[in-house]
């Protein structure tokens, strides 16, 4: 749904398989009644009022029925579906509530969650050494990892994140724990063990390319053991970023991606000092960060590239040719002063762009906050380029909501800091939610028909 | 306290008067026990743990006692003060809670609150016509004004705003209603009837300079009648902004300010098209927006100038010479693409800078959100100027908290989206609060010893 965002690697919401649902199996069919708002195409929201959506016990949407209220649903729709009221959970949104597709966070570091908001005045490379590596390394203690990962899953769900592309750490056991916790919580996730055999401190490095590959395979096998069809969790090949990976490691990761057809996630062109470092480490690439990854077969249609703040024209063309996607992380890019990504330019190139919170370079686990900041940063891009008459750089609320891709459903309500006076149009209510909404407005979250979060 | 922010016009928190407290009088003495965090100087927070602060029934802080717990307070401090436990309200912060000075919102339009988050892709001048003037005009209906003003006062209090510099509308009765509601709610406020005799639509204009002055005086008299010593509410002379005020009107407003010694608030140099318009309307000022106001005697040490995004060097020098203050409104400046104010440059000039939410050019009533955005925007300023090595443009969390001036006290607690794992330093807790805090973290708010908000 929509032409942007959902990486090809993420299992679609409509599951056609009729066998072996993941644990725990949803017990009942579900019927949702009320207003549904979703992104029809980029920049265009569709408002479906007085609508019924029927989801069977396997999580498959089996009917979308317009002009249907509770009575019609009970007397006409349920009989048509052959569903009895006794085996159907019916959720009716209040007049000021609406159902909205769940958010996909296309880039965040589960392991860095305790550092959200902590970065001082640092920028990328010193931030890694000061804040990030010590915390990530400490999660090899599994009790600590369990505490951190449980919280980040609960928090992201409470903000409506139904799918998350997670970086864990280099530790196999802790990464597998993250996978287990996502599965138990019902959150759809990409689970990435971080590969890095250089740049990091001695206490936090894969010892060799071979060890890095072995450990990565162990994590892949664990996920496939737990969720063989990757219905909820999927392994993702995760070279941290080019400066932290030797050429032999990246060669082997590229081969692994080819063999397994698994998704890849990494960072690209986030910070100017980082780009200069890549230029020095990989002189054969002629200063092209994108070409470094491409050389090693890491730019695939299933690759998520976080940031892409300073891509050159030629690099962007290469990314588009390979069909790789970009995760735009405005909170992080502003917070650690990386730059202002030119999202309109990326979209115009034909590159698919999704939103990432990039916790903890980004300070918030909320994709809604990322959407808000993406709107604001797009205005800085517009102003920086001195195009006071050229308004195309600005992203609209509708476009940003469009970037938060369809996944599952959440039920929103105006309250908390979204103050609705009663005279607002639905478009205005959505704008108010984008600018002042928070987790209080997300009442219930479902993934594959399972209620995974409820606000009490 | 601190060298920045509190406009000279706002009554200080320590009230020395011994007579006629404003209604309703606080009944009891108050003792606050726990951790107090406040801005000692710009950029430096002081952490006072295990401290007692005694506030008498008139709202005056009469003792700050270090190393004092509940027992010490009851056995030593209260007897010293001659206070009996029966006539003293004791509030003890929990170990993870702290007391923090209340926020001063130096610029917001109470009348525009229903439009918070609504601006589409507009910029200043079209935003005024599309969103702002119709709403402001509609508040001449007093029942609507009451609804809007009651909500904005309750909301700002819930976010810890103990003092607000409000723009109302051109309507006298509605402006006086705002004053009455602030007084009843216990929020300290500057109350500004908006003066504008040009630019606005025919349905929303003062008919002449004379009418504008008469109506302004009516509002001043009303406030002085309700709160003769201006202990809680203060009238503020409010020329909307230069393009909306004729030269005769500004002349008379300057005279009124001189006669009454009242504060002034207006907008300056927000948007490039606006600046060009000022240049055309006031050709004698040679393109200097600041000089327009100065010509009419409107740049005083009691003047709050909102925005100041595009001031020239010469204009900034003039503002500093006159002792006028700047209200920095980063949410608004980004949202309606006005620009990125160079706060460090203003501070270096010696100009006092406070924070404003500028609702509804700004989307949020939260001064904490304004602080957060000020940090982020300062990074864009840093990046725009291409000073990757020059980090001085960046504002730190500590500085931004410093800009939220001391007023009264609020009691904060880590919860909501501030996730504290237990190993954080107090500095890190404050950073987490600045980046992820919201009204849920503000438990109780006092102004002049009166509890004006409590979160349940």
mmCIF file of N, CA, C and O in Angstrom, chain B residues 175-260:
data_model
loop_
_atom_site.group_PDB
_atom_site.id
_atom_site.type_symbol
_atom_site.label_atom_id
_atom_site.label_comp_id
_atom_site.label_asym_id
_atom_site.label_seq_id
_atom_site.Cartn_x
_atom_site.Cartn_y
_atom_site.Cartn_z
ATOM 1 N N UNK B 175 -10.455 40.213 25.839
ATOM 2 C CA UNK B 175 -9.138 40.383 26.452
ATOM 3 C C UNK B 175 -9.264 40.489 27.965
ATOM 4 O O UNK B 175 -8.478 39.882 28.717
ATOM 5 N N UNK B 176 -10.258 41.219 28.405
ATOM 6 C CA UNK B 176 -10.470 41.338 29.857
ATOM 7 C C UNK B 176 -10.869 39.993 30.470
ATOM 8 O O UNK B 176 -10.490 39.681 31.607
ATOM 9 N N UNK B 177 -11.593 39.212 29.699
ATOM 10 C CA UNK B 177 -11.951 37.868 30.164
ATOM 11 C C UNK B 177 -10.693 37.020 30.363
ATOM 12 O O UNK B 177 -10.569 36.281 31.354
ATOM 13 N N UNK B 178 -9.749 37.127 29.434
ATOM 14 C CA UNK B 178 -8.488 36.385 29.589
ATOM 15 C C UNK B 178 -7.799 36.789 30.896
ATOM 16 O O UNK B 178 -7.302 35.944 31.638
ATOM 17 N N UNK B 179 -7.795 38.099 31.168
ATOM 18 C CA UNK B 179 -7.186 38.581 32.420
ATOM 19 C C UNK B 179 -7.883 37.970 33.629
ATOM 20 O O UNK B 179 -7.229 37.478 34.561
ATOM 21 N N UNK B 180 -9.204 37.981 33.609
ATOM 22 C CA UNK B 180 -9.966 37.438 34.737
ATOM 23 C C UNK B 180 -9.671 35.946 34.936
ATOM 24 O O UNK B 180 -9.538 35.470 36.065
ATOM 25 N N UNK B 181 -9.586 35.227 33.831
ATOM 26 C CA UNK B 181 -9.362 33.777 33.924
ATOM 27 C C UNK B 181 -7.955 33.470 34.443
ATOM 28 O O UNK B 181 -7.774 32.531 35.221
ATOM 29 N N UNK B 182 -6.977 34.263 34.032
ATOM 30 C CA UNK B 182 -5.626 34.057 34.556
ATOM 31 C C UNK B 182 -5.605 34.301 36.061
ATOM 32 O O UNK B 182 -5.004 33.529 36.822
ATOM 33 N N UNK B 183 -6.268 35.368 36.460
ATOM 34 C CA UNK B 183 -6.312 35.709 37.876
ATOM 35 C C UNK B 183 -6.977 34.586 38.681
ATOM 36 O O UNK B 183 -6.469 34.169 39.734
ATOM 37 N N UNK B 184 -8.071 34.095 38.149
ATOM 38 C CA UNK B 184 -8.796 33.033 38.853
ATOM 39 C C UNK B 184 -7.992 31.738 38.892
ATOM 40 O O UNK B 184 -8.039 30.989 39.869
ATOM 41 N N UNK B 185 -7.237 31.472 37.828
ATOM 42 C CA UNK B 185 -6.453 30.229 37.769
ATOM 43 C C UNK B 185 -5.147 30.332 38.524
ATOM 44 O O UNK B 185 -4.490 29.328 38.766
ATOM 45 N N UNK B 186 -4.747 31.546 38.845
ATOM 46 C CA UNK B 186 -3.493 31.727 39.571
ATOM 47 C C UNK B 186 -2.271 31.733 38.670
ATOM 48 O O UNK B 186 -1.150 31.592 39.155
ATOM 49 N N UNK B 187 -2.457 31.881 37.378
ATOM 50 C CA UNK B 187 -1.304 31.943 36.474
ATOM 51 C C UNK B 187 -0.842 33.403 36.342
ATOM 52 O O UNK B 187 -1.650 34.293 36.098
ATOM 53 N N UNK B 188 0.442 33.610 36.520
ATOM 54 C CA UNK B 188 1.008 34.937 36.314
ATOM 55 C C UNK B 188 1.019 35.217 34.815
ATOM 56 O O UNK B 188 1.433 34.364 34.027
ATOM 57 N N UNK B 189 0.565 36.403 34.415
ATOM 58 C CA UNK B 189 0.436 36.645 32.976
ATOM 59 C C UNK B 189 0.600 38.103 32.608
ATOM 60 O O UNK B 189 0.251 39.000 33.376
ATOM 61 N N UNK B 190 1.150 38.314 31.424
ATOM 62 C CA UNK B 190 1.040 39.595 30.744
ATOM 63 C C UNK B 190 -0.154 39.488 29.805
ATOM 64 O O UNK B 190 -0.262 38.519 29.058
ATOM 65 N N UNK B 191 -1.040 40.478 29.874
ATOM 66 C CA UNK B 191 -2.272 40.436 29.088
ATOM 67 C C UNK B 191 -2.224 41.539 28.040
ATOM 68 O O UNK B 191 -2.228 42.722 28.385
ATOM 69 N N UNK B 192 -2.168 41.129 26.776
ATOM 70 C CA UNK B 192 -2.060 42.119 25.707
ATOM 71 C C UNK B 192 -3.258 42.151 24.788
ATOM 72 O O UNK B 192 -3.532 41.165 24.102
ATOM 73 N N UNK B 193 -3.951 43.291 24.780
ATOM 74 C CA UNK B 193 -4.943 43.486 23.719
ATOM 75 C C UNK B 193 -4.176 43.816 22.451
ATOM 76 O O UNK B 193 -3.277 44.674 22.449
ATOM 77 N N UNK B 194 -4.509 43.160 21.354
ATOM 78 C CA UNK B 194 -3.763 43.331 20.110
ATOM 79 C C UNK B 194 -4.168 44.644 19.432
ATOM 80 O O UNK B 194 -5.355 44.906 19.227
ATOM 81 N N UNK B 195 -3.164 45.472 19.109
ATOM 82 C CA UNK B 195 -3.403 46.728 18.403
ATOM 83 C C UNK B 195 -3.047 46.560 16.933
ATOM 84 O O UNK B 195 -1.912 46.170 16.605
ATOM 85 N N UNK B 196 -3.999 46.846 16.066
ATOM 86 C CA UNK B 196 -3.726 46.758 14.622
ATOM 87 C C UNK B 196 -4.760 47.593 13.880
ATOM 88 O O UNK B 196 -5.964 47.350 14.000
ATOM 89 N N UNK B 197 -4.306 48.572 13.137
ATOM 90 C CA UNK B 197 -5.236 49.419 12.393
ATOM 91 C C UNK B 197 -5.001 49.361 10.888
ATOM 92 O O UNK B 197 -5.529 50.183 10.144
ATOM 93 N N UNK B 198 -4.197 48.397 10.452
ATOM 94 C CA UNK B 198 -4.032 48.178 9.010
ATOM 95 C C UNK B 198 -3.612 46.730 8.777
ATOM 96 O O UNK B 198 -3.398 45.982 9.726
ATOM 97 N N UNK B 199 -3.539 46.355 7.513
ATOM 98 C CA UNK B 199 -3.129 45.009 7.085
ATOM 99 C C UNK B 199 -4.199 43.947 7.291
ATOM 100 O O UNK B 199 -4.402 43.112 6.417
ATOM 101 N N UNK B 200 -4.854 43.946 8.434
ATOM 102 C CA UNK B 200 -5.863 42.921 8.713
ATOM 103 C C UNK B 200 -7.061 43.065 7.787
ATOM 104 O O UNK B 200 -7.224 44.068 7.091
ATOM 105 N N UNK B 201 -7.915 42.057 7.785
ATOM 106 C CA UNK B 201 -9.141 42.129 6.980
ATOM 107 C C UNK B 201 -10.107 43.138 7.594
ATOM 108 O O UNK B 201 -10.003 43.446 8.779
ATOM 109 N N UNK B 202 -11.025 43.635 6.819
ATOM 110 C CA UNK B 202 -11.924 44.698 7.289
ATOM 111 C C UNK B 202 -12.693 44.261 8.539
ATOM 112 O O UNK B 202 -13.002 45.078 9.397
ATOM 113 N N UNK B 203 -12.959 42.978 8.662
ATOM 114 C CA UNK B 203 -13.742 42.508 9.823
ATOM 115 C C UNK B 203 -12.904 42.398 11.083
ATOM 116 O O UNK B 203 -13.410 42.072 12.149
ATOM 117 N N UNK B 204 -11.594 42.612 10.954
ATOM 118 C CA UNK B 204 -10.737 42.432 12.134
ATOM 119 C C UNK B 204 -9.660 43.504 12.174
ATOM 120 O O UNK B 204 -8.475 43.241 11.933
ATOM 121 N N UNK B 205 -10.088 44.727 12.477
ATOM 122 C CA UNK B 205 -9.176 45.878 12.541
ATOM 123 C C UNK B 205 -9.683 46.889 13.562
ATOM 124 O O UNK B 205 -10.900 47.060 13.707
ATOM 125 N N UNK B 206 -8.775 47.550 14.268
ATOM 126 C CA UNK B 206 -9.149 48.760 14.989
ATOM 127 C C UNK B 206 -9.472 49.821 13.940
ATOM 128 O O UNK B 206 -8.744 49.961 12.956
ATOM 129 N N UNK B 207 -10.547 50.591 14.187
ATOM 130 C CA UNK B 207 -11.002 51.496 13.129
ATOM 131 C C UNK B 207 -10.089 52.696 12.933
ATOM 132 O O UNK B 207 -10.043 53.292 11.865
ATOM 133 N N UNK B 208 -9.381 53.082 13.982
ATOM 134 C CA UNK B 208 -8.485 54.242 13.891
ATOM 135 C C UNK B 208 -7.445 54.121 14.990
ATOM 136 O O UNK B 208 -7.637 53.368 15.954
ATOM 137 N N UNK B 209 -6.359 54.878 14.878
ATOM 138 C CA UNK B 209 -5.392 54.903 15.969
ATOM 139 C C UNK B 209 -6.054 55.282 17.286
ATOM 140 O O UNK B 209 -5.783 54.688 18.336
ATOM 141 N N UNK B 210 -6.938 56.273 17.221
ATOM 142 C CA UNK B 210 -7.601 56.721 18.444
ATOM 143 C C UNK B 210 -8.399 55.604 19.101
ATOM 144 O O UNK B 210 -8.327 55.391 20.317
ATOM 145 N N UNK B 211 -9.156 54.861 18.270
ATOM 146 C CA UNK B 211 -9.930 53.753 18.822
ATOM 147 C C UNK B 211 -9.020 52.706 19.433
ATOM 148 O O UNK B 211 -9.296 52.133 20.493
ATOM 149 N N UNK B 212 -7.900 52.463 18.769
ATOM 150 C CA UNK B 212 -6.963 51.454 19.246
ATOM 151 C C UNK B 212 -6.425 51.837 20.621
ATOM 152 O O UNK B 212 -6.325 50.993 21.525
ATOM 153 N N UNK B 213 -6.095 53.120 20.784
ATOM 154 C CA UNK B 213 -5.571 53.585 22.070
ATOM 155 C C UNK B 213 -6.652 53.515 23.159
ATOM 156 O O UNK B 213 -6.409 53.042 24.274
ATOM 157 N N UNK B 214 -7.852 53.964 22.817
ATOM 158 C CA UNK B 214 -8.946 53.924 23.783
ATOM 159 C C UNK B 214 -9.190 52.506 24.294
ATOM 160 O O UNK B 214 -9.299 52.254 25.502
ATOM 161 N N UNK B 215 -9.253 51.580 23.351
ATOM 162 C CA UNK B 215 -9.520 50.190 23.741
ATOM 163 C C UNK B 215 -8.362 49.613 24.555
ATOM 164 O O UNK B 215 -8.572 48.833 25.489
ATOM 165 N N UNK B 216 -7.150 49.978 24.175
ATOM 166 C CA UNK B 216 -5.992 49.494 24.933
ATOM 167 C C UNK B 216 -6.064 49.992 26.373
ATOM 168 O O UNK B 216 -5.828 49.247 27.329
ATOM 169 N N UNK B 217 -6.440 51.275 26.528
ATOM 170 C CA UNK B 217 -6.553 51.843 27.875
ATOM 171 C C UNK B 217 -7.652 51.149 28.676
ATOM 172 O O UNK B 217 -7.527 50.937 29.888
ATOM 173 N N UNK B 218 -8.729 50.783 27.993
ATOM 174 C CA UNK B 218 -9.803 50.068 28.693
ATOM 175 C C UNK B 218 -9.296 48.744 29.268
ATOM 176 O O UNK B 218 -9.649 48.357 30.382
ATOM 177 N N UNK B 219 -8.462 48.091 28.507
ATOM 178 C CA UNK B 219 -7.921 46.805 28.997
ATOM 179 C C UNK B 219 -6.914 47.029 30.129
ATOM 180 O O UNK B 219 -6.869 46.248 31.085
ATOM 181 N N UNK B 220 -6.121 48.067 30.012
ATOM 182 C CA UNK B 220 -5.165 48.372 31.088
ATOM 183 C C UNK B 220 -5.929 48.660 32.381
ATOM 184 O O UNK B 220 -5.609 48.133 33.457
ATOM 185 N N UNK B 221 -6.965 49.480 32.257
ATOM 186 C CA UNK B 221 -7.747 49.826 33.447
ATOM 187 C C UNK B 221 -8.396 48.609 34.076
ATOM 188 O O UNK B 221 -8.452 48.482 35.301
ATOM 189 N N UNK B 222 -8.869 47.729 33.231
ATOM 190 C CA UNK B 222 -9.507 46.521 33.768
ATOM 191 C C UNK B 222 -8.521 45.707 34.600
ATOM 192 O O UNK B 222 -8.837 45.268 35.701
ATOM 193 N N UNK B 223 -7.323 45.505 34.068
ATOM 194 C CA UNK B 223 -6.332 44.723 34.808
ATOM 195 C C UNK B 223 -5.982 45.413 36.124
ATOM 196 O O UNK B 223 -5.915 44.773 37.184
ATOM 197 N N UNK B 224 -5.798 46.724 36.064
ATOM 198 C CA UNK B 224 -5.417 47.444 37.285
ATOM 199 C C UNK B 224 -6.537 47.440 38.320
ATOM 200 O O UNK B 224 -6.282 47.516 39.526
ATOM 201 N N UNK B 225 -7.759 47.355 37.831
ATOM 202 C CA UNK B 225 -8.891 47.249 38.742
ATOM 203 C C UNK B 225 -8.886 45.883 39.445
ATOM 204 O O UNK B 225 -9.127 45.786 40.647
ATOM 205 N N UNK B 226 -8.598 44.844 38.684
ATOM 206 C CA UNK B 226 -8.654 43.487 39.221
ATOM 207 C C UNK B 226 -7.434 43.156 40.083
ATOM 208 O O UNK B 226 -7.525 42.379 41.026
ATOM 209 N N UNK B 227 -6.299 43.696 39.727
ATOM 210 C CA UNK B 227 -5.044 43.347 40.415
ATOM 211 C C UNK B 227 -4.199 44.620 40.501
ATOM 212 O O UNK B 227 -3.208 44.776 39.785
ATOM 213 N N UNK B 228 -4.597 45.521 41.411
ATOM 214 C CA UNK B 228 -4.030 46.892 41.416
ATOM 215 C C UNK B 228 -2.509 46.914 41.516
ATOM 216 O O UNK B 228 -1.872 47.810 40.955
ATOM 217 N N UNK B 229 -1.927 45.945 42.227
ATOM 218 C CA UNK B 229 -0.465 45.955 42.365
ATOM 219 C C UNK B 229 0.220 45.108 41.297
ATOM 220 O O UNK B 229 1.433 44.892 41.365
ATOM 221 N N UNK B 230 -0.554 44.625 40.361
ATOM 222 C CA UNK B 230 -0.026 43.759 39.294
ATOM 223 C C UNK B 230 0.810 42.631 39.884
ATOM 224 O O UNK B 230 1.902 42.338 39.433
ATOM 225 N N UNK B 231 0.272 42.030 40.919
ATOM 226 C CA UNK B 231 0.998 40.933 41.546
ATOM 227 C C UNK B 231 0.919 39.659 40.722
ATOM 228 O O UNK B 231 1.832 38.842 40.744
ATOM 229 N N UNK B 232 -0.179 39.495 40.009
ATOM 230 C CA UNK B 232 -0.317 38.285 39.200
ATOM 231 C C UNK B 232 -0.477 38.622 37.717
ATOM 232 O O UNK B 232 0.105 37.969 36.862
ATOM 233 N N UNK B 233 -1.274 39.618 37.405
ATOM 234 C CA UNK B 233 -1.466 39.968 35.996
ATOM 235 C C UNK B 233 -1.027 41.402 35.738
ATOM 236 O O UNK B 233 -1.151 42.276 36.600
ATOM 237 N N UNK B 234 -0.492 41.603 34.550
ATOM 238 C CA UNK B 234 0.079 42.898 34.157
ATOM 239 C C UNK B 234 -0.381 43.207 32.733
ATOM 240 O O UNK B 234 -0.308 42.326 31.873
ATOM 241 N N UNK B 235 -0.836 44.426 32.478
ATOM 242 C CA UNK B 235 -1.183 44.753 31.084
ATOM 243 C C UNK B 235 0.097 44.942 30.276
ATOM 244 O O UNK B 235 1.114 45.383 30.814
ATOM 245 N N UNK B 236 0.054 44.584 29.008
ATOM 246 C CA UNK B 236 1.216 44.783 28.147
ATOM 247 C C UNK B 236 0.755 45.454 26.853
ATOM 248 O O UNK B 236 -0.232 45.038 26.239
ATOM 249 N N UNK B 237 1.437 46.516 26.506
ATOM 250 C CA UNK B 237 1.105 47.251 25.284
ATOM 251 C C UNK B 237 1.550 46.419 24.093
ATOM 252 O O UNK B 237 2.702 45.988 24.024
ATOM 253 N N UNK B 238 0.619 46.161 23.158
ATOM 254 C CA UNK B 238 0.842 45.117 22.162
ATOM 255 C C UNK B 238 0.539 45.571 20.737
ATOM 256 O O UNK B 238 -0.521 45.259 20.179
ATOM 257 N N UNK B 239 1.452 46.335 20.137
ATOM 258 C CA UNK B 239 1.311 46.544 18.687
ATOM 259 C C UNK B 239 1.557 45.201 18.001
ATOM 260 O O UNK B 239 2.584 44.579 18.253
ATOM 261 N N UNK B 240 0.603 44.731 17.209
ATOM 262 C CA UNK B 240 0.719 43.367 16.659
ATOM 263 C C UNK B 240 2.105 43.174 16.055
ATOM 264 O O UNK B 240 2.853 42.322 16.494
ATOM 265 N N UNK B 241 2.403 43.916 15.016
ATOM 266 C CA UNK B 241 3.741 44.033 14.452
ATOM 267 C C UNK B 241 3.700 45.210 13.502
ATOM 268 O O UNK B 241 2.620 45.674 13.114
ATOM 269 N N UNK B 242 4.852 45.732 13.134
ATOM 270 C CA UNK B 242 4.890 46.996 12.408
ATOM 271 C C UNK B 242 3.966 47.046 11.189
ATOM 272 O O UNK B 242 3.264 48.046 11.000
ATOM 273 N N UNK B 243 3.907 45.998 10.371
ATOM 274 C CA UNK B 243 3.065 46.114 9.177
ATOM 275 C C UNK B 243 1.578 46.298 9.491
ATOM 276 O O UNK B 243 0.830 46.751 8.637
ATOM 277 N N UNK B 244 1.158 45.951 10.689
ATOM 278 C CA UNK B 244 -0.265 46.045 11.040
ATOM 279 C C UNK B 244 -0.584 47.331 11.793
ATOM 280 O O UNK B 244 -1.720 47.523 12.225
ATOM 281 N N UNK B 245 0.414 48.197 11.964
ATOM 282 C CA UNK B 245 0.201 49.414 12.748
ATOM 283 C C UNK B 245 0.640 50.637 11.947
ATOM 284 O O UNK B 245 1.774 50.701 11.469
ATOM 285 N N UNK B 246 -0.260 51.606 11.867
ATOM 286 C CA UNK B 246 0.090 52.850 11.175
ATOM 287 C C UNK B 246 1.076 53.632 12.028
ATOM 288 O O UNK B 246 1.187 53.411 13.242
ATOM 289 N N UNK B 247 1.782 54.559 11.394
ATOM 290 C CA UNK B 247 2.720 55.407 12.136
ATOM 291 C C UNK B 247 2.016 56.169 13.265
ATOM 292 O O UNK B 247 2.522 56.209 14.397
ATOM 293 N N UNK B 248 0.833 56.763 13.007
ATOM 294 C CA UNK B 248 0.153 57.454 14.122
ATOM 295 C C UNK B 248 -0.154 56.520 15.293
ATOM 296 O O UNK B 248 0.000 56.905 16.456
ATOM 297 N N UNK B 249 -0.569 55.315 14.994
ATOM 298 C CA UNK B 249 -0.860 54.370 16.073
ATOM 299 C C UNK B 249 0.413 54.064 16.869
ATOM 300 O O UNK B 249 0.411 54.091 18.107
ATOM 301 N N UNK B 250 1.494 53.782 16.172
ATOM 302 C CA UNK B 250 2.731 53.447 16.895
ATOM 303 C C UNK B 250 3.238 54.636 17.704
ATOM 304 O O UNK B 250 3.758 54.467 18.815
ATOM 305 N N UNK B 251 3.075 55.827 17.152
ATOM 306 C CA UNK B 251 3.462 57.023 17.907
ATOM 307 C C UNK B 251 2.717 57.082 19.241
ATOM 308 O O UNK B 251 3.313 57.284 20.315
ATOM 309 N N UNK B 252 1.403 56.865 19.165
ATOM 310 C CA UNK B 252 0.597 56.962 20.392
ATOM 311 C C UNK B 252 0.868 55.808 21.360
ATOM 312 O O UNK B 252 0.822 55.980 22.575
ATOM 313 N N UNK B 253 1.174 54.644 20.810
ATOM 314 C CA UNK B 253 1.506 53.514 21.688
ATOM 315 C C UNK B 253 2.832 53.759 22.409
ATOM 316 O O UNK B 253 2.992 53.422 23.579
ATOM 317 N N UNK B 254 3.780 54.366 21.695
ATOM 318 C CA UNK B 254 5.051 54.717 22.328
ATOM 319 C C UNK B 254 4.832 55.717 23.458
ATOM 320 O O UNK B 254 5.429 55.594 24.544
ATOM 321 N N UNK B 255 3.947 56.683 23.212
ATOM 322 C CA UNK B 255 3.638 57.668 24.266
ATOM 323 C C UNK B 255 2.977 56.995 25.462
ATOM 324 O O UNK B 255 3.301 57.274 26.615
ATOM 325 N N UNK B 256 2.052 56.084 25.163
ATOM 326 C CA UNK B 256 1.358 55.374 26.232
ATOM 327 C C UNK B 256 2.343 54.568 27.085
ATOM 328 O O UNK B 256 2.245 54.531 28.317
ATOM 329 N N UNK B 257 3.291 53.935 26.423
ATOM 330 C CA UNK B 257 4.299 53.161 27.159
ATOM 331 C C UNK B 257 5.112 54.085 28.060
ATOM 332 O O UNK B 257 5.422 53.741 29.208
ATOM 333 N N UNK B 258 5.432 55.253 27.547
ATOM 334 C CA UNK B 258 6.223 56.204 28.324
ATOM 335 C C UNK B 258 5.433 56.697 29.541
ATOM 336 O O UNK B 258 5.949 56.764 30.661
ATOM 337 N N UNK B 259 4.165 57.006 29.316
ATOM 338 C CA UNK B 259 3.320 57.512 30.413
ATOM 339 C C UNK B 259 3.095 56.462 31.499
ATOM 340 O O UNK B 259 3.093 56.766 32.688
ATOM 341 N N UNK B 260 2.887 55.215 31.052
ATOM 342 C CA UNK B 260 2.474 54.182 32.011
ATOM 343 C C UNK B 260 3.634 53.354 32.540
ATOM 344 O O UNK B 260 3.479 52.655 33.539
#
